[in-house]
JSON list of C-alpha atoms and ligand atoms in Angstrom, two decimals:
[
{"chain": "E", "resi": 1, "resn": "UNK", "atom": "CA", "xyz": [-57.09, 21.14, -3.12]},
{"chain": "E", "resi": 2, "resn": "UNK", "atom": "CA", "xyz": [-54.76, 18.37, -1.82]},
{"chain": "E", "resi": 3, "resn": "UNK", "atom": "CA", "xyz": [-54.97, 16.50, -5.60]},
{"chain": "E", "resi": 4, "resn": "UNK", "atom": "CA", "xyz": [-53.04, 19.57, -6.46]},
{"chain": "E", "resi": 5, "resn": "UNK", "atom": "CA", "xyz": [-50.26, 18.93, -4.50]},
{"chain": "E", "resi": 6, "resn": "UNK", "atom": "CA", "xyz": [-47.44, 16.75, -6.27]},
{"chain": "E", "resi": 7, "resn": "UNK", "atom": "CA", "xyz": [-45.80, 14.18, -4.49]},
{"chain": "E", "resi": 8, "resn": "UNK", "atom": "CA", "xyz": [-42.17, 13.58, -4.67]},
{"chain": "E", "resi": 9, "resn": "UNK", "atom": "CA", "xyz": [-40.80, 11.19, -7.13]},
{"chain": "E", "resi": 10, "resn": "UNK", "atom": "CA", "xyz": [-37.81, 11.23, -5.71]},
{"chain": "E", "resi": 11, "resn": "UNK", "atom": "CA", "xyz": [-36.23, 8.89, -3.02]},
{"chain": "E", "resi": 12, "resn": "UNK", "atom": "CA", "xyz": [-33.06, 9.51, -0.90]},
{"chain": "E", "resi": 13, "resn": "UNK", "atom": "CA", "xyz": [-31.22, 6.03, -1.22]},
{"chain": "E", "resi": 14, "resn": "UNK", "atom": "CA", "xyz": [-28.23, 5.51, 0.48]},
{"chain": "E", "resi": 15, "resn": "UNK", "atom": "CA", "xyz": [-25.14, 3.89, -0.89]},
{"chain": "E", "resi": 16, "resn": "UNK", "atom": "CA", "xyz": [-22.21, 2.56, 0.60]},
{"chain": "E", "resi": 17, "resn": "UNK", "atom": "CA", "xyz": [-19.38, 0.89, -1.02]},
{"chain": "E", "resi": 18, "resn": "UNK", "atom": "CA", "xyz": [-16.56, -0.08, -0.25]},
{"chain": "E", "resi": 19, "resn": "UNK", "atom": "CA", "xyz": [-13.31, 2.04, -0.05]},
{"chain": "E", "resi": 20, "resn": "UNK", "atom": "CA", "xyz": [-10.88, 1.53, -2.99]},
{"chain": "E", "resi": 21, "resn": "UNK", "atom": "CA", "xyz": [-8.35, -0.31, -1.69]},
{"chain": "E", "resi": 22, "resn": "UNK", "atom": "CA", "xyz": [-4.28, 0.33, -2.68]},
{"chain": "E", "resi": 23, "resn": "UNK", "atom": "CA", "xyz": [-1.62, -1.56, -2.83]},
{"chain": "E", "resi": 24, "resn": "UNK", "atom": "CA", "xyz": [2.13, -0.66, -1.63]},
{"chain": "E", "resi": 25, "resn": "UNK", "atom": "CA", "xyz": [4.81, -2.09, -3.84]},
{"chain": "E", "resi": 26, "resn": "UNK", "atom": "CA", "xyz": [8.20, -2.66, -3.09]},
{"chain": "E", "resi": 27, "resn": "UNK", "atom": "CA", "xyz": [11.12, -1.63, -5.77]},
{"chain": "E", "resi": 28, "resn": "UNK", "atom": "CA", "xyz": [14.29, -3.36, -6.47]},
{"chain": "E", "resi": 29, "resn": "UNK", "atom": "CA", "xyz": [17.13, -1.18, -6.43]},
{"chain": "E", "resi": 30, "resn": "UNK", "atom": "CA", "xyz": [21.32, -1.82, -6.53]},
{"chain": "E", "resi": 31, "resn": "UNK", "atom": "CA", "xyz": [22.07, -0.45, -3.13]},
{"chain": "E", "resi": 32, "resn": "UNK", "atom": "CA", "xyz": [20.03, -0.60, -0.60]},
{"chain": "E", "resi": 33, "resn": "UNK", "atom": "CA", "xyz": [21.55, -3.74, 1.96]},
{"chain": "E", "resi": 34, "resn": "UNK", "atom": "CA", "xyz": [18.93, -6.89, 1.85]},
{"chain": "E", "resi": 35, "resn": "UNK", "atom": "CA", "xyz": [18.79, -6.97, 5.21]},
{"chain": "E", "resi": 36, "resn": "UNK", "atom": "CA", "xyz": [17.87, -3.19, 5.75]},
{"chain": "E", "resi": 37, "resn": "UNK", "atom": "CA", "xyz": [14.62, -4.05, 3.09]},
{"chain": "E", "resi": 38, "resn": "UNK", "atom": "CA", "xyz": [13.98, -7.23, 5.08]},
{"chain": "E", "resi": 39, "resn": "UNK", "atom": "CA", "xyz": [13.89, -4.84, 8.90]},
{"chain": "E", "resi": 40, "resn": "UNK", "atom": "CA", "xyz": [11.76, -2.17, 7.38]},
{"chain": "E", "resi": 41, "resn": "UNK", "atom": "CA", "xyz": [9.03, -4.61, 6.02]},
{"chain": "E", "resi": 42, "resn": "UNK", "atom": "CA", "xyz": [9.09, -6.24, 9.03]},
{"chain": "E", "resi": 43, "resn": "UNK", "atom": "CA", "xyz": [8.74, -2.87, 11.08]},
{"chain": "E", "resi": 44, "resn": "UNK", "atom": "CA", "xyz": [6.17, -0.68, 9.22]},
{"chain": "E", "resi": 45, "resn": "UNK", "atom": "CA", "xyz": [4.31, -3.60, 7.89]},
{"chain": "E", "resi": 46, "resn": "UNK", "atom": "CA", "xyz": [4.27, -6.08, 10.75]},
{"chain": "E", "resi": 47, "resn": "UNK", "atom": "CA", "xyz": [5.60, -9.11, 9.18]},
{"chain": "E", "resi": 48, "resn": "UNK", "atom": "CA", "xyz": [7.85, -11.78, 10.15]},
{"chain": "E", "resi": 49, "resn": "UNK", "atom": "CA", "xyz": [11.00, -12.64, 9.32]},
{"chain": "E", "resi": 50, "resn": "UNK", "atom": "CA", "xyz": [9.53, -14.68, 6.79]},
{"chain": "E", "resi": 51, "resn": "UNK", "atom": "CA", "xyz": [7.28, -13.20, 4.71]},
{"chain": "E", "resi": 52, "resn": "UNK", "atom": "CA", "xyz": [9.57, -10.16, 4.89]},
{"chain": "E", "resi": 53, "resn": "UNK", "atom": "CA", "xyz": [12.39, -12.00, 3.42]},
{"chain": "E", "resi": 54, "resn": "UNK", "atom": "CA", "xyz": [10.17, -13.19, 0.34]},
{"chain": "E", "resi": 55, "resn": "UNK", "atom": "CA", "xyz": [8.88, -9.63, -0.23]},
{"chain": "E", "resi": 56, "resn": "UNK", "atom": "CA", "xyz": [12.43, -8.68, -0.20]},
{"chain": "E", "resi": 57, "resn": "UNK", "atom": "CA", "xyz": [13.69, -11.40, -2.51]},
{"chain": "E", "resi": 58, "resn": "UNK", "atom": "CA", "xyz": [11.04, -11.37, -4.60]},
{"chain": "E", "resi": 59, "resn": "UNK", "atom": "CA", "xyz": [11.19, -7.56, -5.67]},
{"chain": "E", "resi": 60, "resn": "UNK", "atom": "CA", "xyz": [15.12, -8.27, -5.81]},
{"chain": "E", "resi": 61, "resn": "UNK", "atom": "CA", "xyz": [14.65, -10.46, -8.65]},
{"chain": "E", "resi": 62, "resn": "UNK", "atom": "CA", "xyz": [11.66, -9.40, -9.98]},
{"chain": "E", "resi": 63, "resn": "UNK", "atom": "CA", "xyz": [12.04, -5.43, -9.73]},
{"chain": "E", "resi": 64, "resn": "UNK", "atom": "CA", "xyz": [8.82, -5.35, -7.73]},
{"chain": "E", "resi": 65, "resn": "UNK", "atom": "CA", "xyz": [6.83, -6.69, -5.33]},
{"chain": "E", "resi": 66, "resn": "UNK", "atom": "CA", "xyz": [3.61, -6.03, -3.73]},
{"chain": "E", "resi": 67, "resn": "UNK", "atom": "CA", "xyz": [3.67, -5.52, -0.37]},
{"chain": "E", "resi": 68, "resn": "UNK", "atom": "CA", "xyz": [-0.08, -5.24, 0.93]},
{"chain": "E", "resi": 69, "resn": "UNK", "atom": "CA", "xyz": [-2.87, -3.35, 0.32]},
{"chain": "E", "resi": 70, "resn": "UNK", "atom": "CA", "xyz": [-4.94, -0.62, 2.68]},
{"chain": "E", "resi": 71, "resn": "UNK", "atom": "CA", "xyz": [-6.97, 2.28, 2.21]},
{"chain": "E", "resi": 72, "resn": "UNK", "atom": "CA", "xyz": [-5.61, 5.28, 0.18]},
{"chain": "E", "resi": 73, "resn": "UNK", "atom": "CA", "xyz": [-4.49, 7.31, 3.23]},
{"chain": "E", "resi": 74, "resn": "UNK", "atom": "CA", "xyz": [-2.41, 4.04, 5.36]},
{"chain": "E", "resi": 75, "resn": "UNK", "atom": "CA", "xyz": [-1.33, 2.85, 1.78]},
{"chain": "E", "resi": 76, "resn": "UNK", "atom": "CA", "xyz": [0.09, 6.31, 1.30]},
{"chain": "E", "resi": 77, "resn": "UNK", "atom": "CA", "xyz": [1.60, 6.53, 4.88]},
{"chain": "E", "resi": 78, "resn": "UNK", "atom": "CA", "xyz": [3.82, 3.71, 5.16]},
{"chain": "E", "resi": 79, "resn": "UNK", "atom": "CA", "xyz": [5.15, 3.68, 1.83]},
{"chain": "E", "resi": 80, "resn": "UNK", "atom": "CA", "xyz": [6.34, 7.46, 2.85]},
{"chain": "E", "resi": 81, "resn": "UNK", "atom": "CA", "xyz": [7.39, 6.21, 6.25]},
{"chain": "E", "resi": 82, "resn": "UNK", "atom": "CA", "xyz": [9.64, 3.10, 4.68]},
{"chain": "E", "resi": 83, "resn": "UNK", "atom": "CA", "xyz": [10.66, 5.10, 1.81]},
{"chain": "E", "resi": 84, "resn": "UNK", "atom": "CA", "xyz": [12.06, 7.89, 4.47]},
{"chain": "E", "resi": 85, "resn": "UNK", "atom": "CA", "xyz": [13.17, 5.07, 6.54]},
{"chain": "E", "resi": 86, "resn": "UNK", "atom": "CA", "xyz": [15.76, 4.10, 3.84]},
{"chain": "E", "resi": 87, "resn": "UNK", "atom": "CA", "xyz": [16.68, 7.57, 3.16]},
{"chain": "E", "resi": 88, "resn": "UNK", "atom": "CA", "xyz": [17.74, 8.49, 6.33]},
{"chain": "E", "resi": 89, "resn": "UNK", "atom": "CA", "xyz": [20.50, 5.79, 5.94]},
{"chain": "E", "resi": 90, "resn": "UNK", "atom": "CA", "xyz": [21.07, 7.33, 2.43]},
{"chain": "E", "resi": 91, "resn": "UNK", "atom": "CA", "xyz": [19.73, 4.43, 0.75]},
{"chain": "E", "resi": 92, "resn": "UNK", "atom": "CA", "xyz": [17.47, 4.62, -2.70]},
{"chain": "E", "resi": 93, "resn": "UNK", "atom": "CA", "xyz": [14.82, 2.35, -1.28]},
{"chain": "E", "resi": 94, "resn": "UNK", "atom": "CA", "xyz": [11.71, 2.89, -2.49]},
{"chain": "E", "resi": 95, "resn": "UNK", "atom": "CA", "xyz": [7.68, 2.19, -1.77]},
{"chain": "E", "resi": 96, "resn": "UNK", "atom": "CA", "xyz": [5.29, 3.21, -4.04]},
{"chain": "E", "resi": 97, "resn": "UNK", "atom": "CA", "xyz": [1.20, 3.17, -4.05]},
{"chain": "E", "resi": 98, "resn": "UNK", "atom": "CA", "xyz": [-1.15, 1.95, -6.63]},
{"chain": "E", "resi": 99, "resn": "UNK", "atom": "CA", "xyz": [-4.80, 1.91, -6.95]},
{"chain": "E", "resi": 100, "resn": "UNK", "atom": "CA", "xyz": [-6.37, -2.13, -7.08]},
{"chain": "E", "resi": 101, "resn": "UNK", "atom": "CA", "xyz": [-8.12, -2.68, -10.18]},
{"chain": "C", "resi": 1, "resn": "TYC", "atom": "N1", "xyz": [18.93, -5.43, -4.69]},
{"chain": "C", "resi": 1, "resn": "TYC", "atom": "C1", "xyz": [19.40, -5.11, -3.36]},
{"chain": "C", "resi": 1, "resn": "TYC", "atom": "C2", "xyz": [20.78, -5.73, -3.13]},
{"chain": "C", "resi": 1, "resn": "TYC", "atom": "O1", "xyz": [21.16, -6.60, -3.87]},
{"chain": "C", "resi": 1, "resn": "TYC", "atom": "C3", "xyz": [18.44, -5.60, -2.26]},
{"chain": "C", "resi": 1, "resn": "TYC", "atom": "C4", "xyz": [17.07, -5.02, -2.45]},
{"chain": "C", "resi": 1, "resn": "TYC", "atom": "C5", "xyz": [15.96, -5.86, -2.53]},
{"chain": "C", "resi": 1, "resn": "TYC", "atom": "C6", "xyz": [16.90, -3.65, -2.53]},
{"chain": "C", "resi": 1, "resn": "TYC", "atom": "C7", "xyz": [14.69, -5.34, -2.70]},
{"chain": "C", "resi": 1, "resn": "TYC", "atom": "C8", "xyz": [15.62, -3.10, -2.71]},
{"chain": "C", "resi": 1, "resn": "TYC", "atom": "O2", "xyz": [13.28, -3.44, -2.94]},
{"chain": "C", "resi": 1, "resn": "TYC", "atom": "C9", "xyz": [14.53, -3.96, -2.78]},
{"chain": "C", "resi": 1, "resn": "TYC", "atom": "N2", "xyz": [21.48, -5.30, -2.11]}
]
């Protein structure tokens, strides 16, 4: 009677991975004032005077820069938050996301 019964061949196996992270990149543009870049980077990403000032120049003569990188959801957050930040003031400024490879 109980050779009858199958067992499972299945097993429940959890998997966790890591979440994708994002990264926020900073684009050059002709108007926005250097040091208006150099304050937002320094307010919505926490960074000194320093490192916000190479972010800044860097995307100036590069065209880009990457900023950091965070989940999806805080990626996608503060690049709207610093990207509204400059528009406010009527400036072009802009912070976009991209997935990490
Ligand atoms: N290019 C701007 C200027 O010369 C400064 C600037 C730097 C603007 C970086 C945007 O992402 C930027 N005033």
């Amino acid at each position: 009677m109980n050779d009858a019964v199958a067992k499972p061949k299945t097993k429940v196996r959890t998997k966790v991975e890591r979440p994708r992270l994002y990264k926020v990149i900073l684009v050059n543009d002709d108007f926005t004032p250097r040091d208006f870049v150099t304050m937002i980077l320094k307010a919505e990403f926490r960074m000194t005077e320093d490192q916000a000032y190479k972010v800044m120049i860097t995307a100036h003569k590069l065209g880009v820069c990457v900023v950091a990188v965070f989940t999806k959801d805080v990626a996608e957050t503060k690049a709207t938050r610093a990207t509204d930040a400059g528009r406010a003031k009527g400036y072009p400024l802009l912070f976009t996301t991209e997935p990490e490879e």
